[in-house]
Amino acid sequence: MRLAVVAGTPGSGKTSVLMHTARALQEAGLRPAVVKIDCLWTEDDQRFSRLDIPVRVGLSKDMCPDHFSIYNVDDMLDWATAEGADILLNETAGLCLRCAPYPDRALAICVIDVTTGPNTPLKVGPLLTTADVVVMTKGDLVSQAEREVFRERVLEANPRSRIIEANGLSGKGATELATMIRCGPEAEGEMLLRHNPPLSICTLCTGELRVAKAYHRGVLRHLDGFMEYQGE
Amino acid sequence: MLLTILGGLDKDGRPEAVERINMVRGEILGIVGPTGSGKSTLIDDLEQFAQGDTSSRRKILIDGRPPEEAVRSDPRKKPVAQLSQNMHFLADMTVEEFLEMHAKSRGKGPEIVDRVVELANTLTGEPVRREHHLTMLSGGQSRALMTADIAAISDSPIVLIDEIENAGIKKQEALNLLAGEGKIVVVVTHDPMLALMTSRRIVMKNGGMVKVINTSDGEKGVFSDLLRVDRWLSTLREAIRQGEAVGAAL
Ligand SMILES: Nc1nc2c(ncn2[C@@H]2O[C@H](COP(=O)(O)OP(=O)(O)OP(=O)(O)O)[C@@H](O)[C@H]2O)c(=O)[nH]1
Ligand SMILES: Nc1ncnc2c1ncn2[C@@H]1O[C@H](COP(=O)(O)OP(=O)(O)O)[C@@H](O)[C@H]1O
Ligand SMILES: [Mg+2]
Ligand SMILES: [Mg+2]
Ligand SMILES: [Zn+2]
């Protein structure tokens, strides 16, 4: 079983690119399955189900969607195996720019929308910097010069990444991405995360609603960047 | 350099009537056809050196062979510059900052910025300046800048152009600037003047290349008439802009 984790900000084109990619994988004789993780609601499963491949949704509700994604990797792989798949495509919610839900023995794919401007690659953080493949979408909406400047910025943020200029509408780049997924690592043995998720051990995590500073305990960071432990 | 298009399938999956087109340096080739007939798709196939892996199943060869993988995937090795149908920049920065970043990505120094701005100003009546914000430029200014950027910074042997006529820039000057010396130029156009500046034009229908028309001597005669009409129109336009009465007929 191979695992590809596809992350990227909401609306960046993950599903559009994955639909074309899944079709290219099918044409190459492989059996992809898809799990979409989101927080509250998604219609991506309906879009994927048009492809006639196993599709499943996981909603994280109160949990951080990326933490949820990581916690459920084993279950997702077991499900995909039971469905007779040989490749699991996991589309994440992509809401948290501090989390990067990439295990080491997975192909880590970051989908990023070029229309958000050339400073975006510097803002995205570990989602981009720890990815193997960076998929640039919506290049049809900007000039070649803008795509080239964007690409340069991606390489500044992640010099090791392989960049694919894809189009979620026409399917450009899907064959190339499918090839990289086919040649990706086998998801087996003990997997490790590439990047540690953010601290989330404070009273807010356990349901405190009062805003005033006096009510909070745990590992906390001040506006000026000072970090401290408050509590017993 | 020899650039070849091997025909694929039209929208109904039928083989294209035109099976093969070869282009050499110094040639300007046109693509014509109604909206939705597949002109932009053909340009995109050329841009990505399609190898039977796009919806049209066409193959694009350089010197008779598929280009190496690196040529397809690394834009620094890709011998293609493309002016697409976009009329606006989205990056929030000044003309100068942007051109410097683009020059850097192409391994060129900041001194080229002046040249790009100068070239852009030969294509549009509305001045473009270094300190202008990209997102504030008009459609004409943006297209003039994109065109000048391609001519000076992206300077590649293959140039692909998707409809420059509606951009509000001097279209003939723009095409000449992009064609430069000894390039292969492919231009999508509905404009009679631009279409007749090409040596041949591919006719598109239902996603397929249905025929190729060579620009005949008769058409070249039409072109010189068109040039006269075009110059006449510009003098009229200028007279009206200057608040003068319009004088002589053609
Ligand atoms: N012009 C253009 N639009 C695109 C491209 N890729 C995707 N889109 C559009 O962008 C919108 C969002 O695409 P999705 O594929 O749903 O994005 P997503 O990342 O899966 O979104 P979430 O799952 O909600 O986070 C859709 O309207 C797509 O049609 C592209 O390459 N070019
Ligand atoms: N050979 C083809 N096979 C399948 N679909 C095609 C083909 N050529 C064009 N199309 C589709 O037809 C639509 C219109 O094509 P486009 O290239 O945008 O037309 P034009 O630029 O002439 O207006 C697009 O959605 C494109 O994907
Ligand atoms: Mg999606
Ligand atoms: Mg078009
Ligand atoms: Zn998180």
mmCIF file of N, CA, C and O in Angstrom, chain A residues 27 114-115 117-119 139-153 155-156 162-163 165 167 170-173 175-176, chain B residues 44 47-48 53 57 69 73-76 78 80-84 86 88-93 98 101-102 104-106 146 149-150 154:
data_model
loop_
_atom_site.group_PDB
_atom_site.id
_atom_site.type_symbol
_atom_site.label_atom_id
_atom_site.label_comp_id
_atom_site.label_asym_id
_atom_site.label_seq_id
_atom_site.Cartn_x
_atom_site.Cartn_y
_atom_site.Cartn_z
ATOM 1 N N GLU A 27 -5.959 4.545 -15.074
ATOM 2 C CA GLU A 27 -5.537 4.215 -16.442
ATOM 3 C C GLU A 27 -4.237 3.434 -16.453
ATOM 4 O O GLU A 27 -3.986 2.652 -17.365
ATOM 5 N N VAL A 114 -1.554 29.704 -7.007
ATOM 6 C CA VAL A 114 -0.649 30.808 -7.374
ATOM 7 C C VAL A 114 -1.333 32.174 -7.363
ATOM 8 O O VAL A 114 -0.661 33.193 -7.269
ATOM 9 N N THR A 115 -2.672 32.193 -7.422
ATOM 10 C CA THR A 115 -3.331 33.500 -7.444
ATOM 11 C C THR A 115 -3.284 34.178 -6.081
ATOM 12 O O THR A 115 -3.658 35.337 -5.952
ATOM 13 N N GLY A 117 -0.675 35.023 -4.628
ATOM 14 C CA GLY A 117 0.439 35.970 -4.635
ATOM 15 C C GLY A 117 1.754 35.382 -4.186
ATOM 16 O O GLY A 117 1.794 34.414 -3.432
ATOM 17 N N PRO A 118 2.868 35.951 -4.662
ATOM 18 C CA PRO A 118 4.199 35.372 -4.457
ATOM 19 C C PRO A 118 4.708 35.391 -3.017
ATOM 20 O O PRO A 118 5.766 34.830 -2.753
ATOM 21 N N ASN A 119 3.974 36.017 -2.081
ATOM 22 C CA ASN A 119 4.435 35.931 -0.697
ATOM 23 C C ASN A 119 3.877 34.702 0.020
ATOM 24 O O ASN A 119 4.375 34.323 1.076
ATOM 25 N N GLY A 139 -2.563 28.364 -12.365
ATOM 26 C CA GLY A 139 -1.610 29.125 -13.173
ATOM 27 C C GLY A 139 -2.249 29.711 -14.416
ATOM 28 O O GLY A 139 -1.720 30.661 -15.002
ATOM 29 N N ASP A 140 -3.405 29.163 -14.807
ATOM 30 C CA ASP A 140 -4.101 29.710 -15.983
ATOM 31 C C ASP A 140 -4.618 31.121 -15.716
ATOM 32 O O ASP A 140 -4.957 31.831 -16.648
ATOM 33 N N LEU A 141 -4.682 31.523 -14.457
ATOM 34 C CA LEU A 141 -5.239 32.839 -14.137
ATOM 35 C C LEU A 141 -4.174 33.930 -14.022
ATOM 36 O O LEU A 141 -4.503 35.089 -13.803
ATOM 37 N N VAL A 142 -2.910 33.564 -14.130
ATOM 38 C CA VAL A 142 -1.860 34.586 -14.028
ATOM 39 C C VAL A 142 -0.901 34.480 -15.221
ATOM 40 O O VAL A 142 -0.945 33.518 -15.985
ATOM 41 N N SER A 143 -0.034 35.472 -15.354
ATOM 42 C CA SER A 143 0.930 35.469 -16.456
ATOM 43 C C SER A 143 2.071 34.497 -16.162
ATOM 44 O O SER A 143 2.293 34.092 -15.024
ATOM 45 N N GLN A 144 2.803 34.166 -17.208
ATOM 46 C CA GLN A 144 3.960 33.276 -17.052
ATOM 47 C C GLN A 144 4.961 33.861 -16.054
ATOM 48 O O GLN A 144 5.520 33.150 -15.227
ATOM 49 N N ALA A 145 5.158 35.179 -16.129
ATOM 50 C CA ALA A 145 6.116 35.828 -15.220
ATOM 51 C C ALA A 145 5.696 35.597 -13.771
ATOM 52 O O ALA A 145 6.531 35.270 -12.921
ATOM 53 N N GLU A 146 4.382 35.728 -13.504
ATOM 54 C CA GLU A 146 3.925 35.522 -12.126
ATOM 55 C C GLU A 146 4.131 34.077 -11.676
ATOM 56 O O GLU A 146 4.482 33.814 -10.534
ATOM 57 N N ARG A 147 3.904 33.133 -12.593
ATOM 58 C CA ARG A 147 4.140 31.730 -12.230
ATOM 59 C C ARG A 147 5.615 31.502 -11.912
ATOM 60 O O ARG A 147 5.960 30.780 -10.979
ATOM 61 N N GLU A 148 6.483 32.122 -12.694
ATOM 62 C CA GLU A 148 7.923 31.897 -12.485
ATOM 63 C C GLU A 148 8.400 32.510 -11.176
ATOM 64 O O GLU A 148 9.234 31.930 -10.472
ATOM 65 N N VAL A 149 7.867 33.692 -10.846
ATOM 66 C CA VAL A 149 8.244 34.324 -9.586
ATOM 67 C C VAL A 149 7.734 33.481 -8.412
ATOM 68 O O VAL A 149 8.443 33.242 -7.429
ATOM 69 N N PHE A 150 6.514 32.970 -8.543
ATOM 70 C CA PHE A 150 5.920 32.132 -7.498
ATOM 71 C C PHE A 150 6.776 30.886 -7.282
ATOM 72 O O PHE A 150 7.085 30.500 -6.147
ATOM 73 N N ARG A 151 7.150 30.278 -8.377
ATOM 74 C CA ARG A 151 7.967 29.068 -8.326
ATOM 75 C C ARG A 151 9.297 29.305 -7.603
ATOM 76 O O ARG A 151 9.739 28.488 -6.799
ATOM 77 N N GLU A 152 9.896 30.440 -7.896
ATOM 78 C CA GLU A 152 11.158 30.808 -7.259
ATOM 79 C C GLU A 152 10.970 30.894 -5.738
ATOM 80 O O GLU A 152 11.800 30.442 -4.969
ATOM 81 N N ARG A 153 9.836 31.475 -5.326
ATOM 82 C CA ARG A 153 9.539 31.611 -3.909
ATOM 83 C C ARG A 153 9.306 30.248 -3.251
ATOM 84 O O ARG A 153 9.677 30.033 -2.110
ATOM 85 N N LEU A 155 10.720 27.489 -4.175
ATOM 86 C CA LEU A 155 12.043 26.868 -4.038
ATOM 87 C C LEU A 155 12.856 27.506 -2.917
ATOM 88 O O LEU A 155 13.672 26.852 -2.285
ATOM 89 N N GLU A 156 12.635 28.803 -2.671
ATOM 90 C CA GLU A 156 13.303 29.444 -1.540
ATOM 91 C C GLU A 156 12.832 28.803 -0.235
ATOM 92 O O GLU A 156 13.621 28.550 0.662
ATOM 93 N N ARG A 162 9.912 18.942 -5.411
ATOM 94 C CA ARG A 162 9.683 18.818 -6.837
ATOM 95 C C ARG A 162 8.403 19.598 -7.126
ATOM 96 O O ARG A 162 7.391 19.376 -6.471
ATOM 97 N N ILE A 163 8.460 20.527 -8.070
ATOM 98 C CA ILE A 163 7.293 21.372 -8.318
ATOM 99 C C ILE A 163 6.540 20.893 -9.551
ATOM 100 O O ILE A 163 7.148 20.595 -10.586
ATOM 101 N N GLU A 165 3.442 22.154 -12.058
ATOM 102 C CA GLU A 165 2.471 23.190 -12.402
ATOM 103 C C GLU A 165 1.237 22.496 -12.952
ATOM 104 O O GLU A 165 1.253 21.963 -14.049
ATOM 105 N N ASN A 167 -3.201 22.098 -13.416
ATOM 106 C CA ASN A 167 -4.447 22.840 -13.593
ATOM 107 C C ASN A 167 -5.601 21.919 -13.233
ATOM 108 O O ASN A 167 -5.789 20.879 -13.864
ATOM 109 N N SER A 170 -8.207 21.605 -16.361
ATOM 110 C CA SER A 170 -7.852 20.867 -17.575
ATOM 111 C C SER A 170 -7.179 19.533 -17.282
ATOM 112 O O SER A 170 -7.101 18.670 -18.150
ATOM 113 N N GLY A 171 -6.649 19.375 -16.066
ATOM 114 C CA GLY A 171 -5.965 18.133 -15.728
ATOM 115 C C GLY A 171 -4.476 18.172 -16.013
ATOM 116 O O GLY A 171 -3.764 17.192 -15.799
ATOM 117 N N LYS A 172 -3.981 19.325 -16.446
ATOM 118 C CA LYS A 172 -2.545 19.458 -16.667
ATOM 119 C C LYS A 172 -1.782 19.088 -15.397
ATOM 120 O O LYS A 172 -2.192 19.481 -14.301
ATOM 121 N N GLY A 173 -0.698 18.341 -15.542
ATOM 122 C CA GLY A 173 0.129 17.991 -14.385
ATOM 123 C C GLY A 173 -0.288 16.702 -13.689
ATOM 124 O O GLY A 173 0.463 16.157 -12.884
ATOM 125 N N THR A 175 -0.793 13.577 -14.820
ATOM 126 C CA THR A 175 -0.016 12.382 -15.174
ATOM 127 C C THR A 175 1.318 12.370 -14.430
ATOM 128 O O THR A 175 1.755 11.337 -13.916
ATOM 129 N N GLU A 176 1.919 13.560 -14.357
ATOM 130 C CA GLU A 176 3.206 13.684 -13.672
ATOM 131 C C GLU A 176 3.041 13.375 -12.174
ATOM 132 O O GLU A 176 3.853 12.652 -11.588
ATOM 133 N N ASP B 44 -1.863 25.228 -25.128
ATOM 134 C CA ASP B 44 -1.448 24.564 -23.886
ATOM 135 C C ASP B 44 -0.683 23.269 -24.158
ATOM 136 O O ASP B 44 0.260 22.929 -23.443
ATOM 137 N N GLU B 47 2.721 24.307 -24.917
ATOM 138 C CA GLU B 47 3.404 24.839 -23.733
ATOM 139 C C GLU B 47 3.937 23.716 -22.858
ATOM 140 O O GLU B 47 5.016 23.790 -22.319
ATOM 141 N N GLN B 48 3.131 22.638 -22.716
ATOM 142 C CA GLN B 48 3.576 21.565 -21.814
ATOM 143 C C GLN B 48 4.220 20.396 -22.552
ATOM 144 O O GLN B 48 4.503 19.380 -21.961
ATOM 145 N N ASP B 53 -0.655 12.701 -23.415
ATOM 146 C CA ASP B 53 -1.194 12.591 -22.064
ATOM 147 C C ASP B 53 -2.134 13.747 -21.718
ATOM 148 O O ASP B 53 -2.416 13.991 -20.559
ATOM 149 N N ARG B 57 -4.705 14.210 -26.757
ATOM 150 C CA ARG B 57 -3.778 13.110 -27.127
ATOM 151 C C ARG B 57 -2.728 13.522 -28.162
ATOM 152 O O ARG B 57 -2.151 12.663 -28.845
ATOM 153 N N GLU B 69 12.618 14.736 -20.027
ATOM 154 C CA GLU B 69 11.725 14.998 -18.892
ATOM 155 C C GLU B 69 12.017 16.373 -18.252
ATOM 156 O O GLU B 69 11.109 17.148 -17.967
ATOM 157 N N SER B 73 9.527 19.644 -17.314
ATOM 158 C CA SER B 73 9.120 19.995 -15.957
ATOM 159 C C SER B 73 9.858 21.201 -15.370
ATOM 160 O O SER B 73 9.343 21.819 -14.454
ATOM 161 N N ASP B 74 11.023 21.550 -15.855
ATOM 162 C CA ASP B 74 11.761 22.671 -15.276
ATOM 163 C C ASP B 74 11.673 23.893 -16.194
ATOM 164 O O ASP B 74 12.258 23.911 -17.266
ATOM 165 N N PRO B 75 10.926 24.939 -15.746
ATOM 166 C CA PRO B 75 10.725 26.089 -16.631
ATOM 167 C C PRO B 75 12.025 26.793 -17.025
ATOM 168 O O PRO B 75 12.067 27.484 -18.027
ATOM 169 N N ARG B 76 13.082 26.586 -16.242
ATOM 170 C CA ARG B 76 14.340 27.238 -16.632
ATOM 171 C C ARG B 76 14.953 26.562 -17.856
ATOM 172 O O ARG B 76 15.758 27.134 -18.565
ATOM 173 N N LYS B 78 12.898 25.014 -20.093
ATOM 174 C CA LYS B 78 11.836 24.977 -21.097
ATOM 175 C C LYS B 78 12.016 26.101 -22.108
ATOM 176 O O LYS B 78 12.059 27.264 -21.728
ATOM 177 N N VAL B 80 10.208 27.801 -23.910
ATOM 178 C CA VAL B 80 8.922 28.366 -24.288
ATOM 179 C C VAL B 80 8.580 29.598 -23.464
ATOM 180 O O VAL B 80 8.737 29.598 -22.252
ATOM 181 N N ALA B 81 8.120 30.646 -24.148
ATOM 182 C CA ALA B 81 7.537 31.787 -23.446
ATOM 183 C C ALA B 81 6.090 31.887 -23.893
ATOM 184 O O ALA B 81 5.791 31.668 -25.059
ATOM 185 N N GLN B 82 5.194 32.196 -22.952
ATOM 186 C CA GLN B 82 3.771 32.179 -23.289
ATOM 187 C C GLN B 82 3.080 33.455 -22.832
ATOM 188 O O GLN B 82 3.219 33.877 -21.695
ATOM 189 N N LEU B 83 2.340 34.069 -23.754
ATOM 190 C CA LEU B 83 1.488 35.201 -23.394
ATOM 191 C C LEU B 83 0.065 34.680 -23.453
ATOM 192 O O LEU B 83 -0.467 34.408 -24.517
ATOM 193 N N SER B 84 -0.543 34.497 -22.258
ATOM 194 C CA SER B 84 -1.876 33.883 -22.231
ATOM 195 C C SER B 84 -2.955 34.954 -22.320
ATOM 196 O O SER B 84 -2.668 36.117 -22.509
ATOM 197 N N ASN B 86 -4.719 36.211 -20.054
ATOM 198 C CA ASN B 86 -4.925 37.028 -18.858
ATOM 199 C C ASN B 86 -4.595 38.479 -19.105
ATOM 200 O O ASN B 86 -3.605 38.802 -19.741
ATOM 201 N N HIS B 88 -4.633 40.800 -16.417
ATOM 202 C CA HIS B 88 -4.275 41.516 -15.188
ATOM 203 C C HIS B 88 -3.249 40.748 -14.366
ATOM 204 O O HIS B 88 -3.187 39.534 -14.410
ATOM 205 N N PHE B 89 -2.451 41.502 -13.604
ATOM 206 C CA PHE B 89 -1.550 40.915 -12.628
ATOM 207 C C PHE B 89 -2.295 40.775 -11.297
ATOM 208 O O PHE B 89 -3.168 41.578 -10.991
ATOM 209 N N LEU B 90 -1.932 39.760 -10.533
ATOM 210 C CA LEU B 90 -2.560 39.580 -9.223
ATOM 211 C C LEU B 90 -1.581 39.832 -8.083
ATOM 212 O O LEU B 90 -1.985 40.024 -6.947
ATOM 213 N N ALA B 91 -0.277 39.846 -8.378
ATOM 214 C CA ALA B 91 0.728 40.000 -7.314
ATOM 215 C C ALA B 91 0.710 41.432 -6.782
ATOM 216 O O ALA B 91 0.716 42.389 -7.546
ATOM 217 N N ASP B 92 0.718 41.548 -5.459
ATOM 218 C CA ASP B 92 0.636 42.858 -4.834
ATOM 219 C C ASP B 92 2.043 43.424 -4.630
ATOM 220 O O ASP B 92 2.607 43.318 -3.550
ATOM 221 N N MET B 93 2.633 43.981 -5.683
ATOM 222 C CA MET B 93 3.957 44.593 -5.556
ATOM 223 C C MET B 93 4.153 45.594 -6.686
ATOM 224 O O MET B 93 3.324 45.691 -7.582
ATOM 225 N N PHE B 98 8.629 43.459 -8.914
ATOM 226 C CA PHE B 98 8.224 42.259 -9.631
ATOM 227 C C PHE B 98 9.218 41.913 -10.730
ATOM 228 O O PHE B 98 9.648 40.762 -10.859
ATOM 229 N N MET B 101 12.394 40.487 -9.350
ATOM 230 C CA MET B 101 12.236 39.093 -8.920
ATOM 231 C C MET B 101 12.176 38.163 -10.122
ATOM 232 O O MET B 101 12.763 37.077 -10.111
ATOM 233 N N HIS B 102 11.475 38.595 -11.166
ATOM 234 C CA HIS B 102 11.379 37.726 -12.333
ATOM 235 C C HIS B 102 12.733 37.586 -13.023
ATOM 236 O O HIS B 102 13.128 36.494 -13.421
ATOM 237 N N LYS B 104 15.617 37.772 -11.630
ATOM 238 C CA LYS B 104 16.433 36.899 -10.783
ATOM 239 C C LYS B 104 16.093 35.432 -11.055
ATOM 240 O O LYS B 104 16.985 34.587 -11.176
ATOM 241 N N SER B 105 14.789 35.128 -11.177
ATOM 242 C CA SER B 105 14.396 33.733 -11.398
ATOM 243 C C SER B 105 14.885 33.225 -12.751
ATOM 244 O O SER B 105 14.994 32.026 -12.970
ATOM 245 N N ARG B 106 15.190 34.124 -13.664
ATOM 246 C CA ARG B 106 15.705 33.735 -14.974
ATOM 247 C C ARG B 106 17.212 33.959 -15.066
ATOM 248 O O ARG B 106 17.792 33.991 -16.157
ATOM 249 N N MET B 146 3.442 42.592 -19.776
ATOM 250 C CA MET B 146 3.633 41.144 -19.947
ATOM 251 C C MET B 146 4.366 40.863 -21.262
ATOM 252 O O MET B 146 5.234 39.992 -21.329
ATOM 253 N N ASP B 149 7.993 41.937 -20.924
ATOM 254 C CA ASP B 149 8.662 41.000 -20.021
ATOM 255 C C ASP B 149 9.060 39.728 -20.779
ATOM 256 O O ASP B 149 10.172 39.225 -20.640
ATOM 257 N N ILE B 150 8.139 39.238 -21.619
ATOM 258 C CA ILE B 150 8.437 38.037 -22.390
ATOM 259 C C ILE B 150 9.562 38.292 -23.383
ATOM 260 O O ILE B 150 10.477 37.491 -23.546
ATOM 261 N N SER B 154 11.964 36.661 -20.467
ATOM 262 C CA SER B 154 11.734 35.234 -20.741
ATOM 263 C C SER B 154 12.343 34.779 -22.063
ATOM 264 O O SER B 154 12.345 33.599 -22.355
#
